[in-house]
Amino acid sequence: IPFITPKSSHDFFDLCKKIGPPSRIMRWCCTVFKTGPIGKKFNDLVKTASILTFYGIRHSESNRRSNYEEITDSPKIAQQTVASPIIEWIDGDIWLYILSHGLDFNEAYRYGFTRVGCWCCPSNSLWSFYLTRVYYPELSEPWRDYLIDFAYEIGKDDAEDYIDDGKWKARQGGQGLKQSQKTLVFDRA
C-alpha cells in the first residue's frame, strides 16, 4: 500500500474545547490526528513486520531536524522504519527538482508559505498565520476566535495580543483545563 490516509474519530475543535489548544510543548494533535491513526493502521496491516515509510523532512527545516538521521526506527510507531532520502536537500534543491520535473505542488506555496502542513500548527511561524488569515479566512477566523476566547478563559487581559503575538503557542501543563473535565482516553497504536 503506497499511501495511507489515516482517519481519527476525534474532532479537532471539540478536543481543543476539552483540553485546550495544542502548543509547541504539548502537541497532542500530532498523536491524535497523525501518529496515532497511522500507527493503528500499520498495526492493522501487519502485526510483526516492519513498514518502511519515506519522509520529506530535511536538516535545513529546523534546529531539531538538523540532528535527524537519514534512516531510523520511528520513536512513536513501533513497526515503522523511516527513510529520509532528501534530508540533505535545501529549499533550492526542492524547487529545482519540482520545477525541472514539472511536478504539481501545493497552491499555498504560490501565496508565500514556506512550509505547508497543518494550517493551525503551533509550530507555524507568525508569517504562516498571517498568510492563513489573508488567503484562508474560512479556516483562520474560527480558529483565532476560539484562541481569543481561550485566552480570556485562562485570564489573559490582553487576549488578542496574546494570540496575535503567538504567545499561546508556549502553553504548558494543564493551563486552561477546567477542574470538572473528565480524563480523555486517546486510541494509541
Short mmCIF file of C-alpha atoms in Angstrom, two decimals:
data_model
loop_
_atom_site.label_atom_id
_atom_site.label_comp_id
_atom_site.label_asym_id
_atom_site.label_seq_id
_atom_site.Cartn_x
_atom_site.Cartn_y
_atom_site.Cartn_z
CA ILE A 1 0.00 0.00 0.00
CA PRO A 2 1.87 3.11 -1.15
CA PHE A 3 -0.34 5.73 0.52
CA ILE A 4 -2.44 5.59 3.65
CA THR A 5 -4.91 8.26 4.69
CA PRO A 6 -5.36 7.95 8.44
CA LYS A 7 -8.70 8.82 9.98
CA SER A 8 -9.31 9.95 13.53
CA SER A 9 -12.59 9.55 15.35
CA HIS A 10 -11.95 12.85 17.14
CA ASP A 11 -12.95 16.39 16.13
CA PHE A 12 -10.13 18.93 16.46
CA PHE A 13 -12.25 21.81 17.77
CA ASP A 14 -14.09 19.57 20.25
CA LEU A 15 -10.79 18.38 21.68
CA CYS A 16 -9.47 21.94 21.87
CA LYS A 17 -12.55 22.91 23.87
CA LYS A 18 -11.94 19.99 26.25
CA ILE A 19 -8.17 20.15 26.71
CA GLY A 20 -7.09 23.48 25.28
CA PRO A 21 -5.28 24.25 22.05
CA PRO A 22 -2.12 22.37 21.18
CA SER A 23 1.14 24.17 21.86
CA ARG A 24 4.76 23.73 20.80
CA ILE A 25 5.31 21.92 24.10
CA MET A 26 2.06 19.95 24.14
CA ARG A 27 1.41 18.95 20.54
CA TRP A 28 -1.29 16.44 21.39
CA CYS A 29 -2.79 16.95 17.94
CA CYS A 30 0.03 15.03 16.23
CA THR A 31 -0.64 11.96 18.37
CA VAL A 32 -4.41 12.14 17.95
CA PHE A 33 -4.59 13.03 14.26
CA LYS A 34 -1.35 11.74 12.77
CA THR A 35 0.86 9.20 14.53
CA GLY A 36 -1.98 7.54 16.45
CA PRO A 37 -4.15 6.77 13.39
CA ILE A 38 -1.10 5.87 11.26
CA GLY A 39 0.21 3.53 13.97
CA LYS A 40 -3.22 1.92 14.29
CA LYS A 41 -3.44 1.45 10.52
CA PHE A 42 0.05 -0.07 10.41
CA ASN A 43 -0.87 -2.40 13.28
CA ASP A 44 -3.99 -3.47 11.38
CA LEU A 45 -1.90 -4.20 8.26
CA VAL A 46 0.98 -6.11 9.82
CA LYS A 47 1.48 -7.44 13.32
CA THR A 48 5.19 -8.24 13.36
CA ALA A 49 6.83 -6.97 10.16
CA SER A 50 8.37 -3.54 9.80
CA ILE A 51 6.93 -0.94 7.45
CA LEU A 52 9.25 1.35 5.52
CA THR A 53 7.99 4.90 5.14
CA PHE A 54 9.59 7.83 3.35
CA TYR A 55 9.66 11.27 4.91
CA GLY A 56 10.33 14.51 3.08
CA ILE A 57 11.94 16.15 6.09
CA ARG A 58 15.23 17.98 5.75
CA HIS A 59 18.00 19.12 8.08
CA SER A 60 17.60 22.74 6.93
CA GLU A 61 13.99 22.95 8.15
CA SER A 62 14.79 23.43 11.84
CA ASN A 63 17.41 23.02 14.56
CA ARG A 64 15.61 19.94 15.82
CA ARG A 65 15.52 18.30 12.39
CA SER A 66 19.19 19.12 11.78
CA ASN A 67 20.03 16.20 14.07
CA TYR A 68 17.78 13.62 12.39
CA GLU A 69 19.33 10.52 10.83
CA GLU A 70 18.71 9.51 7.22
CA ILE A 71 17.33 6.11 8.26
CA THR A 72 15.92 5.40 11.71
CA ASP A 73 13.31 3.47 13.61
CA SER A 74 10.34 5.63 14.46
CA PRO A 75 10.25 6.66 18.12
CA LYS A 76 6.44 6.81 18.00
CA ILE A 77 5.32 3.90 15.82
CA ALA A 78 6.87 0.56 16.75
CA GLN A 79 6.78 -1.17 13.38
CA GLN A 80 7.86 1.87 11.32
CA THR A 81 11.30 2.38 9.81
CA VAL A 82 11.73 5.89 8.43
CA ALA A 83 13.89 6.78 5.43
CA SER A 84 14.51 10.44 4.63
CA PRO A 85 16.13 10.42 1.18
CA ILE A 86 16.18 14.21 0.76
CA ILE A 87 17.35 15.03 4.27
CA GLU A 88 20.41 16.95 2.99
CA TRP A 89 18.48 18.97 0.40
CA ILE A 90 17.90 22.71 0.84
CA ASP A 91 14.90 24.68 -0.41
CA GLY A 92 16.60 25.43 -3.73
CA ASP A 93 17.16 21.72 -4.36
CA ILE A 94 13.49 21.02 -3.74
CA TRP A 95 12.27 23.75 -6.10
CA LEU A 96 14.77 22.85 -8.82
CA TYR A 97 13.58 19.24 -8.70
CA ILE A 98 9.87 20.15 -8.68
CA LEU A 99 10.12 22.70 -11.48
CA SER A 100 12.54 20.74 -13.68
CA HIS A 101 10.28 17.66 -13.49
CA GLY A 102 7.00 19.58 -13.94
CA LEU A 103 5.58 18.27 -10.67
CA ASP A 104 2.43 19.58 -9.04
CA PHE A 105 2.79 21.29 -5.70
CA ASN A 106 0.51 22.73 -3.08
CA GLU A 107 -1.03 26.02 -4.20
CA ALA A 108 -0.22 27.59 -0.81
CA TYR A 109 3.43 27.91 -1.87
CA ARG A 110 2.31 30.36 -4.56
CA TYR A 111 0.85 32.54 -1.80
CA GLY A 112 4.16 32.81 0.06
CA PHE A 113 4.02 29.90 2.50
CA THR A 114 7.48 28.42 3.06
CA ARG A 115 6.12 25.21 4.60
CA VAL A 116 2.74 23.54 4.23
CA GLY A 117 1.34 21.26 6.88
CA CYS A 118 -1.44 21.65 9.41
CA TRP A 119 -2.70 25.20 8.99
CA CYS A 120 -3.23 25.75 12.74
CA CYS A 121 0.00 24.13 13.97
CA PRO A 122 1.61 25.94 16.91
CA SER A 123 4.98 25.36 15.22
CA ASN A 124 3.98 27.53 12.27
CA SER A 125 5.58 30.94 12.01
CA LEU A 126 3.69 34.19 12.55
CA TRP A 127 4.14 34.72 8.80
CA SER A 128 2.22 31.50 8.12
CA PHE A 129 -0.56 32.59 10.47
CA TYR A 130 -0.72 35.95 8.71
CA LEU A 131 -0.93 34.29 5.29
CA THR A 132 -3.62 31.92 6.56
CA ARG A 133 -5.66 34.92 7.71
CA VAL A 134 -5.27 36.53 4.26
CA TYR A 135 -5.81 33.51 1.99
CA TYR A 136 -7.83 31.10 4.12
CA PRO A 137 -10.07 33.25 6.35
CA GLU A 138 -12.67 30.46 6.50
CA LEU A 139 -10.10 28.47 8.48
CA SER A 140 -8.28 31.20 10.37
CA GLU A 141 -11.20 33.28 11.65
CA PRO A 142 -12.92 30.50 13.67
CA TRP A 143 -9.50 29.37 14.97
CA ARG A 144 -8.48 32.88 16.03
CA ASP A 145 -11.89 33.45 17.64
CA TYR A 146 -11.51 30.19 19.57
CA LEU A 147 -7.97 31.12 20.68
CA ILE A 148 -9.09 34.56 21.86
CA ASP A 149 -11.95 33.04 23.86
CA PHE A 150 -9.50 30.52 25.32
CA ALA A 151 -7.07 33.30 26.25
CA TYR A 152 -9.81 35.14 28.13
CA GLU A 153 -10.82 31.90 29.88
CA ILE A 154 -7.30 31.43 31.21
CA GLY A 155 -7.17 35.02 32.45
CA LYS A 156 -5.29 36.87 29.71
CA ASP A 157 -6.37 40.51 29.76
CA ASP A 158 -4.54 41.12 26.51
CA ALA A 159 -6.13 38.14 24.75
CA GLU A 160 -5.85 39.46 21.18
CA ASP A 161 -2.18 40.41 21.60
CA TYR A 162 -1.53 37.09 23.36
CA ILE A 163 -2.88 35.30 20.28
CA ASP A 164 -1.59 37.57 17.52
CA ASP A 165 1.93 37.64 19.02
CA GLY A 166 1.97 33.83 19.13
CA LYS A 167 2.29 33.57 22.92
CA TRP A 168 -0.49 30.94 23.02
CA LYS A 169 1.94 28.53 21.35
CA ALA A 170 4.05 28.26 24.54
CA ARG A 171 1.24 26.97 26.79
CA GLN A 172 2.40 24.27 29.21
CA GLY A 173 0.82 21.80 31.57
CA GLY A 174 -2.86 21.96 32.34
CA GLN A 175 -3.26 25.71 31.94
CA GLY A 176 -6.75 26.25 30.61
CA LEU A 177 -8.22 22.95 31.73
CA LYS A 178 -11.32 23.07 33.85
CA GLN A 179 -11.27 21.10 37.10
CA SER A 180 -14.54 19.37 36.22
CA GLN A 181 -13.32 17.97 32.90
CA LYS A 182 -13.16 14.21 32.56
CA THR A 183 -9.99 12.42 31.59
CA LEU A 184 -9.78 11.77 27.89
CA VAL A 185 -8.54 8.49 26.53
CA PHE A 186 -6.97 8.51 23.08
CA ASP A 187 -6.54 5.50 20.84
CA ARG A 188 -2.84 4.82 20.61
CA ALA A 189 -1.01 2.41 18.41
#
